[in-house]
PDB file of C-alpha atoms in Angstrom:
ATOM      1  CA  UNK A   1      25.924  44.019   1.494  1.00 74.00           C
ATOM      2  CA  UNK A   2      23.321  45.080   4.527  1.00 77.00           C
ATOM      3  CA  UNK A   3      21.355  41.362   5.735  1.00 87.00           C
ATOM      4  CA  UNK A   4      17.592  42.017   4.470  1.00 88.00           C
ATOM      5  CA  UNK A   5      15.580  42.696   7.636  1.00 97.00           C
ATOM      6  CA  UNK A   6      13.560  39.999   9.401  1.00 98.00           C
ATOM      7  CA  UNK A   7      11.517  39.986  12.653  1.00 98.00           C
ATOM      8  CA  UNK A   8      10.686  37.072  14.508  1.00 98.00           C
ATOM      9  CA  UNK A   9       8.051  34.813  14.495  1.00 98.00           C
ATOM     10  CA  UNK A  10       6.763  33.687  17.513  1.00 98.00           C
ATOM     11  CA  UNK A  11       6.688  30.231  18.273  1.00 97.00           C
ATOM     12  CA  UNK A  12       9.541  29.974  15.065  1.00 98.00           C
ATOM     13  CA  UNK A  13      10.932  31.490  11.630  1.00 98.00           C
ATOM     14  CA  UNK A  14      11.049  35.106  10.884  1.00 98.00           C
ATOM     15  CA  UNK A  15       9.135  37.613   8.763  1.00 98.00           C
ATOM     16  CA  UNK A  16      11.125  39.110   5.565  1.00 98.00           C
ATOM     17  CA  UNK A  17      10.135  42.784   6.156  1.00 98.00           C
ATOM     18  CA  UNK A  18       9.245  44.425   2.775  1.00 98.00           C
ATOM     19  CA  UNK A  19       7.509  47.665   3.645  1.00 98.00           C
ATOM     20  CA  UNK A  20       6.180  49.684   6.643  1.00 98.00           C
ATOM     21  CA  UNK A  21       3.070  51.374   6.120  1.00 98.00           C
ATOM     22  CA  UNK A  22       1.908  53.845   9.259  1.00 98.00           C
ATOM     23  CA  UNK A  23      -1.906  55.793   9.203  1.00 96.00           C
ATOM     24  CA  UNK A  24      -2.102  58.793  10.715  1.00 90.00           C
ATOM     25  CA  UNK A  25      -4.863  60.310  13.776  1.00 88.00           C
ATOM     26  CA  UNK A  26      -6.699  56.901  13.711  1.00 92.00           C
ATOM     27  CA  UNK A  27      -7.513  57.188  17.321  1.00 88.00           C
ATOM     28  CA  UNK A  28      -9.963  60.568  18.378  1.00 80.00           C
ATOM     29  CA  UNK A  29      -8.454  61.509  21.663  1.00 76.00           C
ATOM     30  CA  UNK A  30      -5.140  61.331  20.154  1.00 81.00           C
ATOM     31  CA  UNK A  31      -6.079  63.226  17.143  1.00 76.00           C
ATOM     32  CA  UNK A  32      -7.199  65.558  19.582  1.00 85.00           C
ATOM     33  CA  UNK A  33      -4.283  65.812  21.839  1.00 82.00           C
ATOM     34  CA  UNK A  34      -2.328  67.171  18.447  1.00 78.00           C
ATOM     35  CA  UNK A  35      -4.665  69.364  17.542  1.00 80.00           C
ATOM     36  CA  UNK A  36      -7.059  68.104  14.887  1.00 81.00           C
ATOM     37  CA  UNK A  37     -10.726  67.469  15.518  1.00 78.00           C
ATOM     38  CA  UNK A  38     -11.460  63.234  14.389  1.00 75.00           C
ATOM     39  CA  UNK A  39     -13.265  62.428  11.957  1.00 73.00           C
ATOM     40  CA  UNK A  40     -13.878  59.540   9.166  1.00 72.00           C
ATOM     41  CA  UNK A  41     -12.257  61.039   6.094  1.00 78.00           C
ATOM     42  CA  UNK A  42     -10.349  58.748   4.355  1.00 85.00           C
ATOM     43  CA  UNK A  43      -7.376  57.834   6.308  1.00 91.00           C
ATOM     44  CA  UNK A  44      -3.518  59.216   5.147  1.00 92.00           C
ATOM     45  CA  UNK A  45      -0.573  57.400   5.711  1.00 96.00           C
ATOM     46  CA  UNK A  46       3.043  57.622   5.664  1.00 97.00           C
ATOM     47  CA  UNK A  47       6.486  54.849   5.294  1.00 98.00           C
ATOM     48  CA  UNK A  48       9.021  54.365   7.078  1.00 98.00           C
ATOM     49  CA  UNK A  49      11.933  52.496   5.566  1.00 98.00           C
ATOM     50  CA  UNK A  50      11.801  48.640   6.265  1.00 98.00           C
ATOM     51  CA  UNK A  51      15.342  48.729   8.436  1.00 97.00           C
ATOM     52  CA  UNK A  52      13.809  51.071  10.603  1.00 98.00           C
ATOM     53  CA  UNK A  53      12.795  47.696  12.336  1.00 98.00           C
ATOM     54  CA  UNK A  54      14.492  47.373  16.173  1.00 97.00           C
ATOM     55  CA  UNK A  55      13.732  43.778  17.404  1.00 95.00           C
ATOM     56  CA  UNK A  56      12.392  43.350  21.241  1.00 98.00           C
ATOM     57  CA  UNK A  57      14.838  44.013  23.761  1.00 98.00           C
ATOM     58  CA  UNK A  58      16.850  46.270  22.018  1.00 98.00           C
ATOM     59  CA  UNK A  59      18.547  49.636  22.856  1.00 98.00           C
ATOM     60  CA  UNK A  60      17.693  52.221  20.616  1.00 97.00           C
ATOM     61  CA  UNK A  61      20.109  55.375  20.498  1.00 97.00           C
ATOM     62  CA  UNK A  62      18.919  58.597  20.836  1.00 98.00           C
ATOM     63  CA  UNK A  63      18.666  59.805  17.913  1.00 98.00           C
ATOM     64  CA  UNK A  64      20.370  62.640  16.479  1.00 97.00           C
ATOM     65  CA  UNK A  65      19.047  66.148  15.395  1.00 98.00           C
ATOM     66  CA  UNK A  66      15.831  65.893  18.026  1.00 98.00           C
ATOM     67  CA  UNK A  67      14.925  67.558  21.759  1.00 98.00           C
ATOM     68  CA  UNK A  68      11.891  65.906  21.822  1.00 98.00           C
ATOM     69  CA  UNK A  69      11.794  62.276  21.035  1.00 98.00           C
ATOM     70  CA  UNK A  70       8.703  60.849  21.665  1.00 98.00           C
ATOM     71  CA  UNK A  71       7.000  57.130  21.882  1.00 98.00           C
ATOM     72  CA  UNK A  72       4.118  55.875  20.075  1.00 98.00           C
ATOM     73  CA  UNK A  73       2.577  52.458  21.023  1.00 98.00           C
ATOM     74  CA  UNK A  74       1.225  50.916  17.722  1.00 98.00           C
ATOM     75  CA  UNK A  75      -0.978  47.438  17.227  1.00 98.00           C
ATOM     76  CA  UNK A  76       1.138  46.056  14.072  1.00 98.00           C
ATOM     77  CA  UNK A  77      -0.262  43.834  11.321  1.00 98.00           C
ATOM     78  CA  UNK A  78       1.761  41.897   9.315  1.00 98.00           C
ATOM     79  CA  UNK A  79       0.590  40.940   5.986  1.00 98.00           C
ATOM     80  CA  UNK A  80       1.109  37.785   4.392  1.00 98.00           C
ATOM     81  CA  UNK A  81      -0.524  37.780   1.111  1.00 97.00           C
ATOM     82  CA  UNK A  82      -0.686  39.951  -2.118  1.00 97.00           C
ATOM     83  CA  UNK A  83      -3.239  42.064  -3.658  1.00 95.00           C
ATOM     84  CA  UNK A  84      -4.442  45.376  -4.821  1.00 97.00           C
ATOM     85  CA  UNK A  85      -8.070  46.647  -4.337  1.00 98.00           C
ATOM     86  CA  UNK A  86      -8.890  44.677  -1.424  1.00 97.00           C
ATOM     87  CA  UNK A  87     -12.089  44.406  -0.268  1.00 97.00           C
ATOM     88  CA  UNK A  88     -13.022  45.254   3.353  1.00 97.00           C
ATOM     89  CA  UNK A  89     -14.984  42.233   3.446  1.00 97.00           C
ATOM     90  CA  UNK A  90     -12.015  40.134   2.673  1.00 97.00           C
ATOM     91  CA  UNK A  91      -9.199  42.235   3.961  1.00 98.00           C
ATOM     92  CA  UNK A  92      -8.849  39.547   6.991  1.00 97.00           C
ATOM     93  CA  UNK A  93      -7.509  37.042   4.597  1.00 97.00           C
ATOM     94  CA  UNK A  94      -4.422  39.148   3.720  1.00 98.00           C
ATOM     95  CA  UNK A  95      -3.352  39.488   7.596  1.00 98.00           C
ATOM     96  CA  UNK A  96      -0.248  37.118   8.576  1.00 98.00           C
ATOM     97  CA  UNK A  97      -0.171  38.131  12.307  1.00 98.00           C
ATOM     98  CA  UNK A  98       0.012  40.959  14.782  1.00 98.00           C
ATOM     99  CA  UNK A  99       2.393  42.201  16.966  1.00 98.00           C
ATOM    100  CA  UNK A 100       3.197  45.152  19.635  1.00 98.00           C
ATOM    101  CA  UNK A 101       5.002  48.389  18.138  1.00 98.00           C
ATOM    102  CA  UNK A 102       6.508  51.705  18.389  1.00 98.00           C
ATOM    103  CA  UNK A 103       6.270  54.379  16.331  1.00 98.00           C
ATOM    104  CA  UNK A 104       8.974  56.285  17.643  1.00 98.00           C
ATOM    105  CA  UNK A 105       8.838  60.392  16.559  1.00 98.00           C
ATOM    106  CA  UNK A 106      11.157  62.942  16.761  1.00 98.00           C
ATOM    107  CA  UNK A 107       8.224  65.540  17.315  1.00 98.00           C
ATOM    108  CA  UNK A 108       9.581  68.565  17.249  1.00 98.00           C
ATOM    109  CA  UNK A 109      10.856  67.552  13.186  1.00 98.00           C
ATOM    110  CA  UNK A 110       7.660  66.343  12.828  1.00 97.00           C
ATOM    111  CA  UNK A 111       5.930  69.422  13.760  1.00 96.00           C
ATOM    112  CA  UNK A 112       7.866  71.833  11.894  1.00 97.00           C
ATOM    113  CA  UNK A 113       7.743  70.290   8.466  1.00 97.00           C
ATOM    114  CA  UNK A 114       3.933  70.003   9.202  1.00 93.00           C
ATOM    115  CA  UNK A 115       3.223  73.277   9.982  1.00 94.00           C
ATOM    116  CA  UNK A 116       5.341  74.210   6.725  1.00 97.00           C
ATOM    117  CA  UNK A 117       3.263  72.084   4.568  1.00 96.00           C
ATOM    118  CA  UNK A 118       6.962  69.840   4.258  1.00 97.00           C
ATOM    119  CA  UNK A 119       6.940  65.742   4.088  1.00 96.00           C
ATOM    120  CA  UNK A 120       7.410  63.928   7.713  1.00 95.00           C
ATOM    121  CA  UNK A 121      10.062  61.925   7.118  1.00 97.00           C
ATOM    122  CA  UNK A 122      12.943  63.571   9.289  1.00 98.00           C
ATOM    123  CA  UNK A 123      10.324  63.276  12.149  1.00 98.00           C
ATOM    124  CA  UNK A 124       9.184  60.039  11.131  1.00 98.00           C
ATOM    125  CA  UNK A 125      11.011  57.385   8.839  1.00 98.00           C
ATOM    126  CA  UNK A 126      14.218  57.734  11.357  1.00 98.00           C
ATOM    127  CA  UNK A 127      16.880  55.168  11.293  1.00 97.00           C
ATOM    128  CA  UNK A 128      15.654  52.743  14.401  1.00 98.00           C
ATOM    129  CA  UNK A 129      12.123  54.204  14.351  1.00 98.00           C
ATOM    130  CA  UNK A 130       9.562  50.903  14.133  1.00 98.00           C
ATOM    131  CA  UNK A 131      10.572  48.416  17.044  1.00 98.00           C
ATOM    132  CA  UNK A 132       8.412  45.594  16.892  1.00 98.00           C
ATOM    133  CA  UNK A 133       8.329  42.454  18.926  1.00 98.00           C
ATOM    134  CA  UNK A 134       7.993  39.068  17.433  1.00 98.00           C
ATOM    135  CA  UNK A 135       4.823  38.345  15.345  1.00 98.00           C
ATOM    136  CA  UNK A 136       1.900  36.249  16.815  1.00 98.00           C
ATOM    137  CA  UNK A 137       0.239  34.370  13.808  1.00 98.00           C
ATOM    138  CA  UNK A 138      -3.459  35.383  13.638  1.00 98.00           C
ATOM    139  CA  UNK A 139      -4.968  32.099  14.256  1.00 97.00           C
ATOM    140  CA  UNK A 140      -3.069  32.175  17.583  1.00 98.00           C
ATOM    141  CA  UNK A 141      -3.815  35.951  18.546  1.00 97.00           C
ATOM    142  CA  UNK A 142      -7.244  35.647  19.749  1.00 94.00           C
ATOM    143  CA  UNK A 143      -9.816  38.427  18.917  1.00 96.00           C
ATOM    144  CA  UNK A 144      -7.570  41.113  18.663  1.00 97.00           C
ATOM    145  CA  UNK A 145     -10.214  43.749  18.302  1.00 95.00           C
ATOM    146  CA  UNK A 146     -10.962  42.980  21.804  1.00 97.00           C
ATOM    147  CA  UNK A 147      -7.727  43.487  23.153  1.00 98.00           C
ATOM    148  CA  UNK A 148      -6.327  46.290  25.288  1.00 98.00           C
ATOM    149  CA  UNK A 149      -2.989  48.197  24.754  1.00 98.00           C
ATOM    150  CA  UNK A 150      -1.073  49.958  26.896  1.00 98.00           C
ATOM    151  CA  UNK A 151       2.982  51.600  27.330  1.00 98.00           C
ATOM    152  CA  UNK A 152       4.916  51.808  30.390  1.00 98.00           C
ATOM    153  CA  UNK A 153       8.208  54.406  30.626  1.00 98.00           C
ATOM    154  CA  UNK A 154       9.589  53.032  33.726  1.00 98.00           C
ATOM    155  CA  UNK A 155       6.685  51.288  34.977  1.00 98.00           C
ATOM    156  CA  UNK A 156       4.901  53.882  34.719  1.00 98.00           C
ATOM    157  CA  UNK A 157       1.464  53.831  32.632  1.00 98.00           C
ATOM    158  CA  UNK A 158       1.668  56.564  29.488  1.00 98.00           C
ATOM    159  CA  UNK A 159      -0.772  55.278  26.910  1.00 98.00           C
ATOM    160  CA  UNK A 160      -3.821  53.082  27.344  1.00 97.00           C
ATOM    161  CA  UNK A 161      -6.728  52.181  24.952  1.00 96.00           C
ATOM    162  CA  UNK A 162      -9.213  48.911  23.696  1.00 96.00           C
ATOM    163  CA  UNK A 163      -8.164  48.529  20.044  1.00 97.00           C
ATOM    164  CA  UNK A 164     -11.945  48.639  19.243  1.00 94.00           C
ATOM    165  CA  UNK A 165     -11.519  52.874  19.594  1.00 94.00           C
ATOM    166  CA  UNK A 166      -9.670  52.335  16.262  1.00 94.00           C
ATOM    167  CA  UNK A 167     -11.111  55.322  13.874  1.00 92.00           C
ATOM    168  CA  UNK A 168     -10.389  53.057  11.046  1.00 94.00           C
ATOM    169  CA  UNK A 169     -10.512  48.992  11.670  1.00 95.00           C
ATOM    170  CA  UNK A 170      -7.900  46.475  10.948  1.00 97.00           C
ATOM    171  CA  UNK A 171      -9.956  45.437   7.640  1.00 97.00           C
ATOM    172  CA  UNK A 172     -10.704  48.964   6.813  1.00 95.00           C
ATOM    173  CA  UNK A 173      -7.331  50.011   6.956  1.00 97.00           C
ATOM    174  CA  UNK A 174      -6.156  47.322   4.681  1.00 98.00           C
ATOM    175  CA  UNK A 175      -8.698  48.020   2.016  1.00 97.00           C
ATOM    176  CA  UNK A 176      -7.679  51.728   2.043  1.00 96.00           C
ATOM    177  CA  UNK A 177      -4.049  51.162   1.539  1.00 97.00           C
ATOM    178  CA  UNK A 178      -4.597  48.798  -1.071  1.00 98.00           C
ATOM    179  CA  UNK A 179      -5.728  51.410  -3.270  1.00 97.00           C
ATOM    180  CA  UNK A 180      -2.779  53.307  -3.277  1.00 97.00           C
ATOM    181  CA  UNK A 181      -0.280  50.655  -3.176  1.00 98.00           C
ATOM    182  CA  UNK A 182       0.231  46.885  -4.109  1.00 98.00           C
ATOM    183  CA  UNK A 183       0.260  45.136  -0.885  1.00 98.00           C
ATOM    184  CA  UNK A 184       3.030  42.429  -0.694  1.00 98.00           C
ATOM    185  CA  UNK A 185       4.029  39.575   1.383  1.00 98.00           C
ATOM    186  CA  UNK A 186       6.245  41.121   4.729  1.00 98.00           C
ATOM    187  CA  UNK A 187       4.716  44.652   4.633  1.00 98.00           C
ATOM    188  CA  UNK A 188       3.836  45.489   8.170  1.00 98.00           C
ATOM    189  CA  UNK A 189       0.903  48.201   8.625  1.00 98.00           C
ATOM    190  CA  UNK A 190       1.314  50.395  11.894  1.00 98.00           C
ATOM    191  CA  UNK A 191      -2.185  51.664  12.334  1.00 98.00           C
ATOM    192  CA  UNK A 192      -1.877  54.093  14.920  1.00 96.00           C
ATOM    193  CA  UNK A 193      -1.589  55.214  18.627  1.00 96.00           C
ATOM    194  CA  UNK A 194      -3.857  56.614  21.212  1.00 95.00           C
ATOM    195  CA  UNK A 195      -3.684  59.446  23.599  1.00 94.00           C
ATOM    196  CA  UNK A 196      -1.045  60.038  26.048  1.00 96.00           C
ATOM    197  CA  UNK A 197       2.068  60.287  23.628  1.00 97.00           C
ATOM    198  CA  UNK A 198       5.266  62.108  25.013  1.00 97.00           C
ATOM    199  CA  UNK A 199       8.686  62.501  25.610  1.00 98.00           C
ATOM    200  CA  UNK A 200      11.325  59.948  26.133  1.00 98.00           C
ATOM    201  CA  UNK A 201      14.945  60.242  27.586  1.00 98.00           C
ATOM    202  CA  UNK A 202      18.133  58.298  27.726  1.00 98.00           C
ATOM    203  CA  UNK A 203      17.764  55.680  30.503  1.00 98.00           C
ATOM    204  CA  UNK A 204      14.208  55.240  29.779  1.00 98.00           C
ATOM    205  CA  UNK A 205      12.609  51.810  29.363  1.00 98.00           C
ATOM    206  CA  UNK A 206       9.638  51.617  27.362  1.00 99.00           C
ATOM    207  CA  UNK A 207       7.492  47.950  27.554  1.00 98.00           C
ATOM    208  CA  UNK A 208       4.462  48.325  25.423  1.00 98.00           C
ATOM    209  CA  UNK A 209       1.880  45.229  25.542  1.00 98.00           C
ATOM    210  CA  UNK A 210      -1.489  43.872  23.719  1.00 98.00           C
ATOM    211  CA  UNK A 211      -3.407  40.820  25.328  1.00 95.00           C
ATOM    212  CA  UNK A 212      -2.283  37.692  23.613  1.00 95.00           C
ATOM    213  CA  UNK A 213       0.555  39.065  21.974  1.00 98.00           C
ATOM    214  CA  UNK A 214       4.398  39.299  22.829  1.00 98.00           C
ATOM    215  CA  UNK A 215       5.342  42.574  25.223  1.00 98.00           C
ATOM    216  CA  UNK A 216       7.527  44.737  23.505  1.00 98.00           C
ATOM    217  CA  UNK A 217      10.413  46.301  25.628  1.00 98.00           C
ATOM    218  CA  UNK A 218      12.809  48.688  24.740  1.00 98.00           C
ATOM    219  CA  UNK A 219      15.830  51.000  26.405  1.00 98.00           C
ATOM    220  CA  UNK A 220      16.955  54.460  24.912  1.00 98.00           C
ATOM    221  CA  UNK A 221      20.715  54.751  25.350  1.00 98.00           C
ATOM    222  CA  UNK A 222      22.553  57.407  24.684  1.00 94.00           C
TER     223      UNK A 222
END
């Protein structure tokens, strides 16, 4: 029987994983860079399956059935409570901890189901698609909505944005999912990635940070 999967905690323990939620186009510029013009409709999301999880350090394969793999840096929240209908005002009480992501993509799936009107999930919910380092509990994280995040591909600077260009906050985001789906203890919510996302190649090294929060660095092998 396949081990139930976990990602670290920092300072300690590890976080049962139970789903992984992702919202779409919540920055403008990246919403932009694919096409779409931003705006505050509600926001959409999509899952990827929970052992999509890669833990920090890791090397990811490349995956199969894709010429254009691509990286997504991602602010992660980890939930730690329960609840359905959650109210922005007291969204904040559900969040567990935060840590640095990927959303990796294989783009050119992703593209052609969308522009067939077809579900995401060969481009998205990928085996080894979320890496996530270990989770910084919130009361240790600092004002994250003040932070800064940025990705490297060989030291070199791809993405770069202050979490506070979120379309959709942290506590907004929460609220919105909540009425579509029971929130549970070990869901992690991916809530997006700014400008600047592209293409990835084996070899590559990918390091993804977020002030006060564990780097996340990852190779793509072969």
């Amino acid at each position: 029987m396949p081990t139930a999967p976990t990602v670290p905690v920092v300072g300690g323990g590890r976080f049962p994983v139970h789903r992984i939620y992702c919202v779409g186009r919540n920055y403008a510029a990246h919403a932009r860079e694919m096409g779409f013009e931003p705006d505050r409709e509600a926001p959409f999301f999509f899952l990827k399956p929970a052992d999509a999880v890669v833990e920090n350090g890791a090397t990811i394969a490349y995956p199969r059935m894709t010429g254009n793999y691509h990286h997504e840096v991602e602010l992660v929240v980890a939930i730690g409570g329960s609840a359905r209908d959650v109210p922005v005002e007291r969204a904040s009480e559900l969040v567990f901890g935060y840590a640095v992501g990927l959303d990796m993509t294989r783009r050119d799936l992703q593209l052609a189901a969308r522009d067939k009107g077809r579900p995401w999930d060969t481009g998205k919910a990928f085996d080894f698609s979320a890496p996530c380092a270990a989770i910084t509990r919130k009361e240790e994280a600092g004002n994250i909505n003040a932070a800064t995040m940025r990705l490297e591909v060989n030291g070199e600077l791809r993405q770069q944005s202050p979490l506070s260009l979120l379309i959709w906050s942290i506590d907004e985001i929460i609220h919105w999912l909540s009425l579509y789906f029971d929130l549970m203890p070990g869901d992690l919510i991916y809530t997006g990635t700014p400008e600047g996302v592209g293409p990835v190649v084996s070899g590559d090294t990918l390091r993804g940070t977020i002030g006060g929060l564990e780097a996340l660095e990852v190779k793509i092998g072969r």
